[in-house]
Coordinates of C-alpha atoms in Angstrom, one line a residue:
Chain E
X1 CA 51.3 150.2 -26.7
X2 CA 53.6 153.0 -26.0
X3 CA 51.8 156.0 -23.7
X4 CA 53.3 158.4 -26.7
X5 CA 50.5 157.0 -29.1
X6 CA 48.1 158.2 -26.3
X7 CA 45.6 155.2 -26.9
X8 CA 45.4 154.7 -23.1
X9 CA 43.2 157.6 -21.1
X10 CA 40.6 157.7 -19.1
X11 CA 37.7 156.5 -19.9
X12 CA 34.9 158.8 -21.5
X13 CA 32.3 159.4 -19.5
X14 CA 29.9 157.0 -21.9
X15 CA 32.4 154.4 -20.8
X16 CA 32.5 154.8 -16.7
X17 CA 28.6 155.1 -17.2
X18 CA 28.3 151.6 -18.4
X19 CA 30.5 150.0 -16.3
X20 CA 28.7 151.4 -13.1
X21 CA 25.3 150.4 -14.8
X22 CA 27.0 147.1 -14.9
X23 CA 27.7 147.2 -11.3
X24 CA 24.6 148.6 -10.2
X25 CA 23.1 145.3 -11.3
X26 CA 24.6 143.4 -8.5
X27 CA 25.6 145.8 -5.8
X28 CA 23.4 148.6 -4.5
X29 CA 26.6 150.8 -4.3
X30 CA 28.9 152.3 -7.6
X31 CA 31.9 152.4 -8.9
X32 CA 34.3 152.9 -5.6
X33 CA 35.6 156.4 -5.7
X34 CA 39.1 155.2 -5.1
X35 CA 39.6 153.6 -8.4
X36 CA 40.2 155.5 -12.0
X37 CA 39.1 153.5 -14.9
X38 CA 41.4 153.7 -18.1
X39 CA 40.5 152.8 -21.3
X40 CA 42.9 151.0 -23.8
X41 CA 41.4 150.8 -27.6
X42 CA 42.5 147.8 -29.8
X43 CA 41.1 147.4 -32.7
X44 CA 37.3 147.7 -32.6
X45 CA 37.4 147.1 -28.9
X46 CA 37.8 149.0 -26.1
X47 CA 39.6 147.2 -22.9
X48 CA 38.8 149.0 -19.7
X49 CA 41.1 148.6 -16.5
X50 CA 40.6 149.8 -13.2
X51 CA 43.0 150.8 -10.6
X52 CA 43.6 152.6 -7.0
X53 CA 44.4 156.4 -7.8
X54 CA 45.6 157.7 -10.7
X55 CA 48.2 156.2 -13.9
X56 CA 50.6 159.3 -12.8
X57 CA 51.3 158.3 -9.2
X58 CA 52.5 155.3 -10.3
X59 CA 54.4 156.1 -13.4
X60 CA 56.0 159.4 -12.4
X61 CA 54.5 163.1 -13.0
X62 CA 54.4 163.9 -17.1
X63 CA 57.7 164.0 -18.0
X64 CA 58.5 160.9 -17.3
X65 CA 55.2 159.6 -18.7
X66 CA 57.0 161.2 -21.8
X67 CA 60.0 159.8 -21.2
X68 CA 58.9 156.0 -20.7
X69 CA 60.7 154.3 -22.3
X70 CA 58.7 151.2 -22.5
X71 CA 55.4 149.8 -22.7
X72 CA 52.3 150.3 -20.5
X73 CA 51.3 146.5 -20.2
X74 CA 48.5 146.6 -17.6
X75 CA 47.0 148.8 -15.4
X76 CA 44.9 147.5 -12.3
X77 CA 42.7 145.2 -13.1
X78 CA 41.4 144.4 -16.8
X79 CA 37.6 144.2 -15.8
X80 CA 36.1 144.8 -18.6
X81 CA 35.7 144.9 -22.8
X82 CA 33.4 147.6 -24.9
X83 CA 32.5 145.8 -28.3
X84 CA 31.6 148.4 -30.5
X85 CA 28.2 146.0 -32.3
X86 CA 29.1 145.5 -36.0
X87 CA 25.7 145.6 -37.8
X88 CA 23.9 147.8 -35.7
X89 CA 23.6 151.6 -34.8
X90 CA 23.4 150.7 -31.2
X91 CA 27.1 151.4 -29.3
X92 CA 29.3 149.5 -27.9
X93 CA 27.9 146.4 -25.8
X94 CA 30.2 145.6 -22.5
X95 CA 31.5 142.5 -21.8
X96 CA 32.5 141.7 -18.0
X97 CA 35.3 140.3 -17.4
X98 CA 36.6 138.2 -14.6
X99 CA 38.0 141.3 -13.2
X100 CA 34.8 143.3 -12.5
X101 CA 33.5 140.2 -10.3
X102 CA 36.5 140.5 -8.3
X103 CA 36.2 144.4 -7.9
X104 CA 32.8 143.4 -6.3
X105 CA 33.6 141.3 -4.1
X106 CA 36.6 142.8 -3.1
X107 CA 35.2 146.4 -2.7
X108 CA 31.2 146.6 -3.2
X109 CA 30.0 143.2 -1.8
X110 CA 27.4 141.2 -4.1
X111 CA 23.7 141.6 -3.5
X112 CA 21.5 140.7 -6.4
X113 CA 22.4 139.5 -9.6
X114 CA 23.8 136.0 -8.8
X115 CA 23.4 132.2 -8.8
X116 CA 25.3 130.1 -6.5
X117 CA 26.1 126.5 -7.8
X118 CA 27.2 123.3 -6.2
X119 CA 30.8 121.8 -6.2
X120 CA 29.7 119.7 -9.6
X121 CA 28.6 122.5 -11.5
X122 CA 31.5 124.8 -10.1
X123 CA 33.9 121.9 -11.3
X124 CA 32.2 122.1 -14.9
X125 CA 31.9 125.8 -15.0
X126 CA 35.6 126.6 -14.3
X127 CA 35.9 124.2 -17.2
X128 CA 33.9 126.6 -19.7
X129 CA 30.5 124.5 -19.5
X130 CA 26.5 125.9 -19.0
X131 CA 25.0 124.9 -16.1
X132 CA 21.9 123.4 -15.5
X133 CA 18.7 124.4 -13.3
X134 CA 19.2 121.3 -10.8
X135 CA 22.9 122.5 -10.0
X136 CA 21.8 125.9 -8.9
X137 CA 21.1 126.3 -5.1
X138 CA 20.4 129.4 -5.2
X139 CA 19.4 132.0 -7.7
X140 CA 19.1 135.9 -7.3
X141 CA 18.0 137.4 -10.8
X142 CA 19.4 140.9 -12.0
X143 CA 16.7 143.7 -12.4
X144 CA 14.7 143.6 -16.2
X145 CA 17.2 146.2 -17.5
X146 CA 20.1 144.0 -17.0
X147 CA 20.1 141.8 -19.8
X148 CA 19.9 138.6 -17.7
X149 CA 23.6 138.3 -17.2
X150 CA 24.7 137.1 -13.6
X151 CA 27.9 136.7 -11.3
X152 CA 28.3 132.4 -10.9
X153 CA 29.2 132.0 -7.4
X154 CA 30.1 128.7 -5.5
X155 CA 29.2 127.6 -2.0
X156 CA 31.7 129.9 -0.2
X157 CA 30.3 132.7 -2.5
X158 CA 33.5 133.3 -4.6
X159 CA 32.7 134.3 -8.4
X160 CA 33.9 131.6 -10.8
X161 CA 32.7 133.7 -13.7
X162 CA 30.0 135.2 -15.5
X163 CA 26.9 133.4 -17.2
X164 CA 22.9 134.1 -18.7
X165 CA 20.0 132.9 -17.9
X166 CA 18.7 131.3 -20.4
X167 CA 15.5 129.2 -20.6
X168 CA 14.9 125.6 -22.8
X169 CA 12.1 123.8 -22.5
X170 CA 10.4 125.6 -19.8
X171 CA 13.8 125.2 -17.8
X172 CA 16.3 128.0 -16.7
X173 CA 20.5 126.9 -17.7
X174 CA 23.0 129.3 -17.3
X175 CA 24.8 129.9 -20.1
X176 CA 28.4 130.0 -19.6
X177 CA 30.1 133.8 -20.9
X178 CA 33.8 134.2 -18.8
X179 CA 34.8 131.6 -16.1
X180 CA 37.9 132.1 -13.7
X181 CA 39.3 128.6 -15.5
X182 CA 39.3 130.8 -19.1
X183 CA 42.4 132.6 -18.5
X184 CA 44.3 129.7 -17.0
X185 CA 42.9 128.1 -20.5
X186 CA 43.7 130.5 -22.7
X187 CA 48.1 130.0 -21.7
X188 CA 48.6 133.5 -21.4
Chain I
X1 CA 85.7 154.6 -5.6
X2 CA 83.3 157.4 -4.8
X3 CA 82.1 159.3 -7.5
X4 CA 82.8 157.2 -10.0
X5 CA 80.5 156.0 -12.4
X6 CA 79.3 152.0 -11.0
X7 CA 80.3 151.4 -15.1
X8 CA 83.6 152.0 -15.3
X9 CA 84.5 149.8 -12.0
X10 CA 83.3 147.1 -13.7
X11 CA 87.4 146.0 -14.7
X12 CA 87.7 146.9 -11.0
X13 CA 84.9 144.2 -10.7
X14 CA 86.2 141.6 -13.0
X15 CA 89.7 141.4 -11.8
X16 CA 88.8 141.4 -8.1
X17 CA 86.3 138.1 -9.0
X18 CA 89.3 136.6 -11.1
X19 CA 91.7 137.0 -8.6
X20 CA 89.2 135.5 -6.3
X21 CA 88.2 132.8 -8.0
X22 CA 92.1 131.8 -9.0
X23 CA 92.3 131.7 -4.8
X24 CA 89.6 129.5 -4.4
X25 CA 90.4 127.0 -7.5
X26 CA 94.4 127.0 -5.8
X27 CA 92.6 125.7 -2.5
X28 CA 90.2 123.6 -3.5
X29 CA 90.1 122.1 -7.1
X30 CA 91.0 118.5 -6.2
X31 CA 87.8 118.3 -3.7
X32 CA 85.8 120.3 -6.1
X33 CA 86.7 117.9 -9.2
X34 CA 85.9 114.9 -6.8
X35 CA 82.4 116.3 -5.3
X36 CA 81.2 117.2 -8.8
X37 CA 82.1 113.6 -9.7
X38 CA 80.2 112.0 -6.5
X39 CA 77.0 114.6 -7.5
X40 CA 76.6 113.7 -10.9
X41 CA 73.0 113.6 -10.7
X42 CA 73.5 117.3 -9.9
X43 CA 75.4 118.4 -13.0
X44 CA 78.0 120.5 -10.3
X45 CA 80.6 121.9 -12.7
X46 CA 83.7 122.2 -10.6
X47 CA 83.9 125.9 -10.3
X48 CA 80.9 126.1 -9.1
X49 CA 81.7 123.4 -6.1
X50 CA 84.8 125.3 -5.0
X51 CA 83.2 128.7 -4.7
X52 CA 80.7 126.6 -2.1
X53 CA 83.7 124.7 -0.4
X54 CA 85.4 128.5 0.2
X55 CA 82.0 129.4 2.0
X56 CA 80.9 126.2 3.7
X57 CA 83.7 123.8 3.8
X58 CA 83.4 120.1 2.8
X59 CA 81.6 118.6 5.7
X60 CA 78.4 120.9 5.5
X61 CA 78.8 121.7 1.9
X62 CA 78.5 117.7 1.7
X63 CA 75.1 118.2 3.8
X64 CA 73.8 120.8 1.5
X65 CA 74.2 118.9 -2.0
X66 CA 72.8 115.5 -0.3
X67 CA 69.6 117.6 0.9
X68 CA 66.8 116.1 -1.1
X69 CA 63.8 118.1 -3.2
X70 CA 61.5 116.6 -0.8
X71 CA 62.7 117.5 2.1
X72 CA 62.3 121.1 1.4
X73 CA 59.0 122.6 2.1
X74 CA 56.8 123.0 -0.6
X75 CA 54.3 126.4 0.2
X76 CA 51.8 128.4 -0.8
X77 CA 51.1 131.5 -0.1
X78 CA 47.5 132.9 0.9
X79 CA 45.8 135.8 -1.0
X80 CA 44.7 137.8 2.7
X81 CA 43.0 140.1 0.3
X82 CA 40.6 137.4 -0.6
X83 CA 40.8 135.0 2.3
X84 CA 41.8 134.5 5.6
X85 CA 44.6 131.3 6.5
X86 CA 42.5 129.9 8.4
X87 CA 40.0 129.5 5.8
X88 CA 41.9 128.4 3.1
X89 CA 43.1 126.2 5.5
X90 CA 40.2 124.7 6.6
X91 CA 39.1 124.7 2.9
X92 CA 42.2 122.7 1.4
X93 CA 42.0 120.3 4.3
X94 CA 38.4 119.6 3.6
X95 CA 39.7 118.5 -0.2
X96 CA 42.2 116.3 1.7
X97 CA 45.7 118.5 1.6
X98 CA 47.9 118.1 4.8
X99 CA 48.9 121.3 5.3
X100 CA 50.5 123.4 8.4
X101 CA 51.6 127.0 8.9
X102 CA 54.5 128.4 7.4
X103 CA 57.2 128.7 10.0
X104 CA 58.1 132.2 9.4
X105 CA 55.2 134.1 7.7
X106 CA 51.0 134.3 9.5
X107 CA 50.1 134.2 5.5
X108 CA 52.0 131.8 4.0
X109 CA 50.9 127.6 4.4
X110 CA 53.5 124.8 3.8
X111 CA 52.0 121.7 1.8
X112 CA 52.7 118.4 3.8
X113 CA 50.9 116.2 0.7
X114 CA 48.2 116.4 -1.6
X115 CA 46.1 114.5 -4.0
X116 CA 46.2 117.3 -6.8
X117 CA 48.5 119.3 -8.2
X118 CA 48.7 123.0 -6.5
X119 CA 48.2 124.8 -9.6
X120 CA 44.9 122.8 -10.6
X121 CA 43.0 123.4 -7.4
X122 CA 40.0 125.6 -7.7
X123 CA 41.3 127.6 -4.7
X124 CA 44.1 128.2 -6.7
X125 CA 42.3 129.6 -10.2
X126 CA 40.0 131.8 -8.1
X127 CA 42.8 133.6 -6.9
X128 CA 42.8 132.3 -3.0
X129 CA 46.2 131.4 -3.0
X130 CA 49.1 131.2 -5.2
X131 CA 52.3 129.0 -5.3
X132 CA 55.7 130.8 -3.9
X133 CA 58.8 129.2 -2.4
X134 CA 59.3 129.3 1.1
X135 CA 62.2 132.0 1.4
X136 CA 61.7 133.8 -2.1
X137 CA 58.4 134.6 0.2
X138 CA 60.5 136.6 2.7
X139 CA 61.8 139.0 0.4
X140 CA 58.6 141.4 0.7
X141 CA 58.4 141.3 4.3
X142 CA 62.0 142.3 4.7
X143 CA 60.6 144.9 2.6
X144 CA 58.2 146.0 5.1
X145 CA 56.3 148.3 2.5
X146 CA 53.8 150.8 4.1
X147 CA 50.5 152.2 2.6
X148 CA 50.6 155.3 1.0
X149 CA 54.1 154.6 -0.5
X150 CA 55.4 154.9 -4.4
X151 CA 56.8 151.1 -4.7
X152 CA 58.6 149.5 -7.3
X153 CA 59.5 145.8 -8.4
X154 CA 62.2 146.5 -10.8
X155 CA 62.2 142.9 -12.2
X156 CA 58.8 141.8 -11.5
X157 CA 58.5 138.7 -14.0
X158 CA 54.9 137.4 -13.4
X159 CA 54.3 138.9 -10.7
X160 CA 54.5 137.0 -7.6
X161 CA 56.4 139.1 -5.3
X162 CA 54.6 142.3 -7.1
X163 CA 51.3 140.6 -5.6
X164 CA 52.6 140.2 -2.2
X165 CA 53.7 144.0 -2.1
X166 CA 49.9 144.7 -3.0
X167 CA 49.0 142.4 -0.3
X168 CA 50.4 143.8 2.5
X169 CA 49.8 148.0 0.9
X170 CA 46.3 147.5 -1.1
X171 CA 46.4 151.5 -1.6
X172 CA 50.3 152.1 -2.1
X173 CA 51.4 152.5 -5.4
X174 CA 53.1 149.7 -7.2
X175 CA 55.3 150.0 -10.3
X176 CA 56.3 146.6 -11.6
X177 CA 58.8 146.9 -14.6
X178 CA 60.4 143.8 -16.2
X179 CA 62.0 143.6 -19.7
X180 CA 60.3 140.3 -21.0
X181 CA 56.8 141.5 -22.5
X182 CA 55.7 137.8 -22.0
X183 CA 56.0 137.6 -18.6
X184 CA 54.2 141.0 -17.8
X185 CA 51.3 139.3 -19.4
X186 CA 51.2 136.5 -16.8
X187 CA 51.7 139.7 -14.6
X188 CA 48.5 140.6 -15.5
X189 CA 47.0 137.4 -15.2
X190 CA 47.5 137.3 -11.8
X191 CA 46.8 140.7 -10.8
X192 CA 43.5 139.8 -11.9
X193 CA 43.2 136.6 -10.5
X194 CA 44.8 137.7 -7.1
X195 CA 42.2 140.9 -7.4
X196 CA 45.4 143.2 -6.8
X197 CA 44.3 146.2 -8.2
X198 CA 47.2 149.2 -7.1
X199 CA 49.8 147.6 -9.9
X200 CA 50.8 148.9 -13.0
X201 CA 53.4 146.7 -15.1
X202 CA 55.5 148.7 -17.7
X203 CA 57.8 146.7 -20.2
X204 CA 61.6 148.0 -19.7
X205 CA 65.0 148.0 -18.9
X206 CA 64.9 148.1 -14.9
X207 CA 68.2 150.1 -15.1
X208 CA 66.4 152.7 -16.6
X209 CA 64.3 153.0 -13.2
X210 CA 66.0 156.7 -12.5
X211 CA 64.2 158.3 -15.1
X212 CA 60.8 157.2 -13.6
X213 CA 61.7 159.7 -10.2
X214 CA 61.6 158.7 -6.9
X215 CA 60.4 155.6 -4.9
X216 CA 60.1 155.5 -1.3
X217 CA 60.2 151.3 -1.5
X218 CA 62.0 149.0 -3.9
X219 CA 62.1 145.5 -4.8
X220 CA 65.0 144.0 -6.6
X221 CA 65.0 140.4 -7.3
X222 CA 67.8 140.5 -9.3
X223 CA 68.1 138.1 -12.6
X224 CA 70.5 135.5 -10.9
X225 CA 72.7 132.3 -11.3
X226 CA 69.8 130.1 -9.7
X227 CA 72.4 127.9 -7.9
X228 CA 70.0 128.2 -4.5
X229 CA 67.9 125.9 -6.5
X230 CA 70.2 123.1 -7.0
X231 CA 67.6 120.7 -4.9
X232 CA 65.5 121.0 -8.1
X233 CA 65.7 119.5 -11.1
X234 CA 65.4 122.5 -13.6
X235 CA 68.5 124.1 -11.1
X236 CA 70.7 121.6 -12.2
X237 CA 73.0 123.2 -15.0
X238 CA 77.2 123.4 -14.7
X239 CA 77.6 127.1 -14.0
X240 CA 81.3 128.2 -14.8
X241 CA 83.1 131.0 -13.0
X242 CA 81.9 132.7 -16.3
X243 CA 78.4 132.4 -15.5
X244 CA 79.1 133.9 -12.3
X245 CA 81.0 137.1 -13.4
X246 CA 78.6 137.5 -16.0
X247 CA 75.6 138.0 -13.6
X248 CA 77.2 140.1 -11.0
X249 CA 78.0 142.8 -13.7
X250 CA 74.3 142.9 -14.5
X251 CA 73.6 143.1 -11.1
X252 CA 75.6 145.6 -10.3
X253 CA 73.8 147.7 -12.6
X254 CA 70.3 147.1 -11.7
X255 CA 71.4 147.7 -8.2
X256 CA 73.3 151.1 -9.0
X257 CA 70.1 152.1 -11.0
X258 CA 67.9 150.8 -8.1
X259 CA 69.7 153.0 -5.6
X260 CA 69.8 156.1 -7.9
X261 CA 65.9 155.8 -8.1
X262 CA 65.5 155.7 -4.1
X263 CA 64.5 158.4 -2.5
X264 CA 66.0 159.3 1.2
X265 CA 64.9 157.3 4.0
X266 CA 63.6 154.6 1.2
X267 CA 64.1 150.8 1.5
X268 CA 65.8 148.7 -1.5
X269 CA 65.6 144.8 -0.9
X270 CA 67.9 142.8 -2.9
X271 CA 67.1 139.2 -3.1
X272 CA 68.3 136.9 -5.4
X273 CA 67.6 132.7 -5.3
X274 CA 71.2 131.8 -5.0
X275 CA 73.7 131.4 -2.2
X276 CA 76.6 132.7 -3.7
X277 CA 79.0 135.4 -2.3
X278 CA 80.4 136.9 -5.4
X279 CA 76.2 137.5 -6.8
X280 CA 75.0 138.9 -2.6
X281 CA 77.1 140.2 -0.3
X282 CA 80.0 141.5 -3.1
X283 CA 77.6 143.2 -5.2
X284 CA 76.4 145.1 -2.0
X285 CA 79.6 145.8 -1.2
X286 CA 80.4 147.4 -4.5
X287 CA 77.3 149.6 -3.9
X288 CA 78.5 150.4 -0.8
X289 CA 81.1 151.8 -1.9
X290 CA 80.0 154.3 -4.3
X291 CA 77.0 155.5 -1.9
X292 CA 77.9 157.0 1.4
X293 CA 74.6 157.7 2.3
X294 CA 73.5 153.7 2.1
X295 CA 73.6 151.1 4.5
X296 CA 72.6 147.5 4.8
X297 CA 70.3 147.2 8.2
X298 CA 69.0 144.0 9.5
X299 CA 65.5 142.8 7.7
X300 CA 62.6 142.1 10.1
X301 CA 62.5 138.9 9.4
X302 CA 62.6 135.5 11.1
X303 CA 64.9 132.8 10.2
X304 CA 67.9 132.2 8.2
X305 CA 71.5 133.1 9.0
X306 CA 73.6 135.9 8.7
X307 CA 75.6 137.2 5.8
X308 CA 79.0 136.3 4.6
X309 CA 81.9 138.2 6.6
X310 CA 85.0 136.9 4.6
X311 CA 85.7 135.0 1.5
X312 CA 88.5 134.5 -0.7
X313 CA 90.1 137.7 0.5
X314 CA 87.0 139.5 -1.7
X315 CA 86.3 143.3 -0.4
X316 CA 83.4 143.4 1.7
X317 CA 81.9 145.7 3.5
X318 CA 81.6 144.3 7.4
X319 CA 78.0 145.2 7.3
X320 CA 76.4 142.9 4.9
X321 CA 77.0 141.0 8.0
X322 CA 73.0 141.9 8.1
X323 CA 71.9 139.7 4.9
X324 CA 69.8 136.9 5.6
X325 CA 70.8 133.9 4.2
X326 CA 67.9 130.6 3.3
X327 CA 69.2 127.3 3.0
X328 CA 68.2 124.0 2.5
X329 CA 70.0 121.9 4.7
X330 CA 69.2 124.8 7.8
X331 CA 65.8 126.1 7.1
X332 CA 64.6 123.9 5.0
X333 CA 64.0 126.2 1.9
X334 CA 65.6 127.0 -1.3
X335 CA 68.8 128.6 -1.2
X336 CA 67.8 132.8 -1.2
X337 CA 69.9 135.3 -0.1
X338 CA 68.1 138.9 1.4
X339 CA 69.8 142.2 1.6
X340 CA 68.1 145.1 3.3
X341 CA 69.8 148.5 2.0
X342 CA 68.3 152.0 3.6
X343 CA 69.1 155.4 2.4
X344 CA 69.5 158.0 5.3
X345 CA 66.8 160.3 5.4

């Protein structure tokens, strides 16, 4: 992606507004007004980064952003992915990414929104597996508007991932979505 | 010298290293043919032995190749923006790692055994730690970056060093460039996995850093011969004198482009993971020719041994004197070489 072809900005408004809804679900605080989210667009996706200050501190003032004579291969942290839905009339649908878990816990703190497993569930999570209601210790549901969608969290409260709840048979699993094993996985 | 373009001394360059090299082979082929011959298991071409007997001499030359892989720590180094040592301490201990503080960082930990591989540990995946050498880990806080600066890592491969810098400025502005596309992404990688969010990686040419401005910090970890790695396996490869002259021309103009890019009263650390004269304390020396307003200034740093005064009647300046040299047999770390250049406010 070369910053000439001026698919990289920041984010639209729309864009920021779902990521702090997102946040909202598990902190009581927002978006931390020292980061800038930027948006990169691929394809029909959207990949959204976040990082301390502004793209032009780091990469010189606009003449050299001009003048770059390279490629813009990360930015921050990638925490998150807008999927724009494929049959439907209903916008893009954001999917967390590993990232966003650690901008909570590094900045916000993690209130609500959680479940916290036990070592054999962590070991089977950060190997892309669900997990199941007797490996949760302790569960703290998002609000209704959330979509069910939860930080996983082990003993010492670090995020492995993301999950859902999910309910079969009367019993609440967690359905495994992005796990901190995923990218070690996927041999990029 | 000064004035001229770092490009066209590079026949300067090449026939200083020749003539050099011609001294060094005059004084000490025969021992240099025989040591590579002891060392097999080392793959020691012969050049590459002489250039070591001309700094060290046979007896502690000797020392170094016999230094074993195991006897050299093995670290890690702890992510303080997600953990404190002491916790990851106690946590690795509790999954039955020995481990003990790292003599000359409070953030890095030096791995006395384990039952696991370092890079499968959960600890490790959720970004508590990551694996570093235990002088390559020196490099940053010779450094000595301070929040609110414009930093950059001008060959920042995956990242390692580039997540240290964010480590010790979490608000200072990082730039980490590198030329391999593939190695950015592992860049990113980390950065997430670390949680290091003030770094922006940018695929180029590092010695096309001047036309990004100004930087009050800089990081070169120049591309390098390897040969401080020689306790290693994958550091065993015969290097020829042409190796050699082929990375200090590159090096030479990363670290021209690197000082063009600093701004007055910035810090440039140039470190590279070999213990060789002609790719350390000569390459300074050629910068410090061309740059009257540069000097080399001691690193605050612990450890290690001073920089190379004299060898093979090679020009150097007397003040790289102030590099820190790592080495096995000493310090018990790879071999790494630190040089600490400041330009006057």
């Amino acid at each position: 992606m070369q910053t000439r072809e001026k698919k990289l900005a920041p984010c639209p408004r729309k864009a920021v507004i779902m990521v702090a809804r997102r946040i909202s679900c598990h902190t009581t605080s927002s978006i931390p007004q020292s980061l800038t989210l930027y948006c990169l667009k691929r394809g029909n996706y959207i990949d959204v980064y976040a990082v301390e200050g502004r793209l032009e501190e780091y990469i010189g003032d606009m003449a050299s952003q001009e003048n770059i004579a390279g490629d813009i291969v990360t930015i921050g942290v990638h925490i998150a992915r807008l999927v724009e839905h494929d049959k439907t009339d209903r916008g893009a649908k954001l999917v967390p990414m590993l990232g966003l878990a650690q901008l909570m816990r590094r900045y916000t703190g993690i209130v609500k929104g959680y479940a916290v497993v036990n070592e054999h569930a962590e070991k089977l999570f950060l190997y892309g597996r669900d997990i199941l209601q007797e490996s949760i210790v302790e569960l703290k549901p998002p609000p209704k508007t959330c979509k069910n969608i939860i930080i996983v969290l082990n003993k010492q409260l670090i995020p492995l991932g993301w999950g859902r709840i999910a309910r079969r048979a009367e019993r609440i699993y967690i359905q495994n979505l992005v796990d901190a094993g995923w990218y070690l996985r996927s041999g990029v | 010298m000064r004035g001229r373009n770092i490009a066209t001394a590079q026949a300067q360059v090449r026939r200083e290293l020749e003539k050099a090299f011609e001294l060094i082979a005059r004084r000490w082929e025969r021992q240099a043919r025989k040591l590579s011959s002891d060392f097999q298991g080392l793959r020691l071409h012969w050049h590459q032995a002489a250039r070591y007997l001309e700094i060290y001499g046979h007896e502690t030359y000797e020392l170094l190749l016999a230094f074993h892989e195991r006897r050299v720590m093995r670290s890690i180094r702890v992510n303080t923006l997600l953990v404190r040592p002491e916790e990851l301490e106690r946590l690795l201990r509790e999954k039955g790692l020995a481990v003990q503080k790292h003599p000359y960082t409070w953030y890095g930990l030096v791995v006395k055994e384990t039952p696991h591989p370092l890079g499968a540990l959960h600890e490790y995946m959720l970004g508590l730690y990551t694996i570093q050498g235990p002088a390559s880990m020196m490099a940053v806080p010779a450094l000595d970056p301070k929040e609110g600066q414009r930093i950059a890592d001008m060959c920042a491969g995956a990242g390692v060093k580039t997540t240290q810098i964010s480590q010790h400025t979490p608000t200072a502005r990082i730039l980490a460039l590198d030329i391999n596309r593939r190695k950015l992404l592992a860049l990113k990688n980390n950065a997430s996995r670390l949680a290091a969010f003030n770094i922006v990686a940018v695929q180029m040419d590092a010695r096309n850093i001047p036309k990004l401005g100004k930087f009050n910090a800089i990081l070169l970890d120049a591309p390098c011969s390897g040969e401080g790695l020689l306790h290693t396996a994958k550091g065993r490869w015969p290097r020829t004198f042409k190796d050699t002259l082929s990375r200090v021309q590159l090096q030479l103009q990363l670290l021209d482009a690197g000082v063009k890019a600093l701004a007055r009263g910035g810090v440039l650390v140039y470190s590279t993971c070999t213990l060789s004269v002609e790719e350390n304390e000569y390459v300074v020396s050629k910068i410090l020719e061309h740059y009257e307003d540069i000097d080399v200034t001691e690193p605050p740093i612990p450890g290690g041994s001073k920089g190379i005064e004299s060898y093979a009647n090679l020009p150097l300046n007397p003040n790289v004197k102030r590099c820190r040299r790592y080495t096995p047999h000493k310090d018990r770390t790879e071999g790494f070489t630190i040089c600490r250049l400041e330009r006057k406010s």
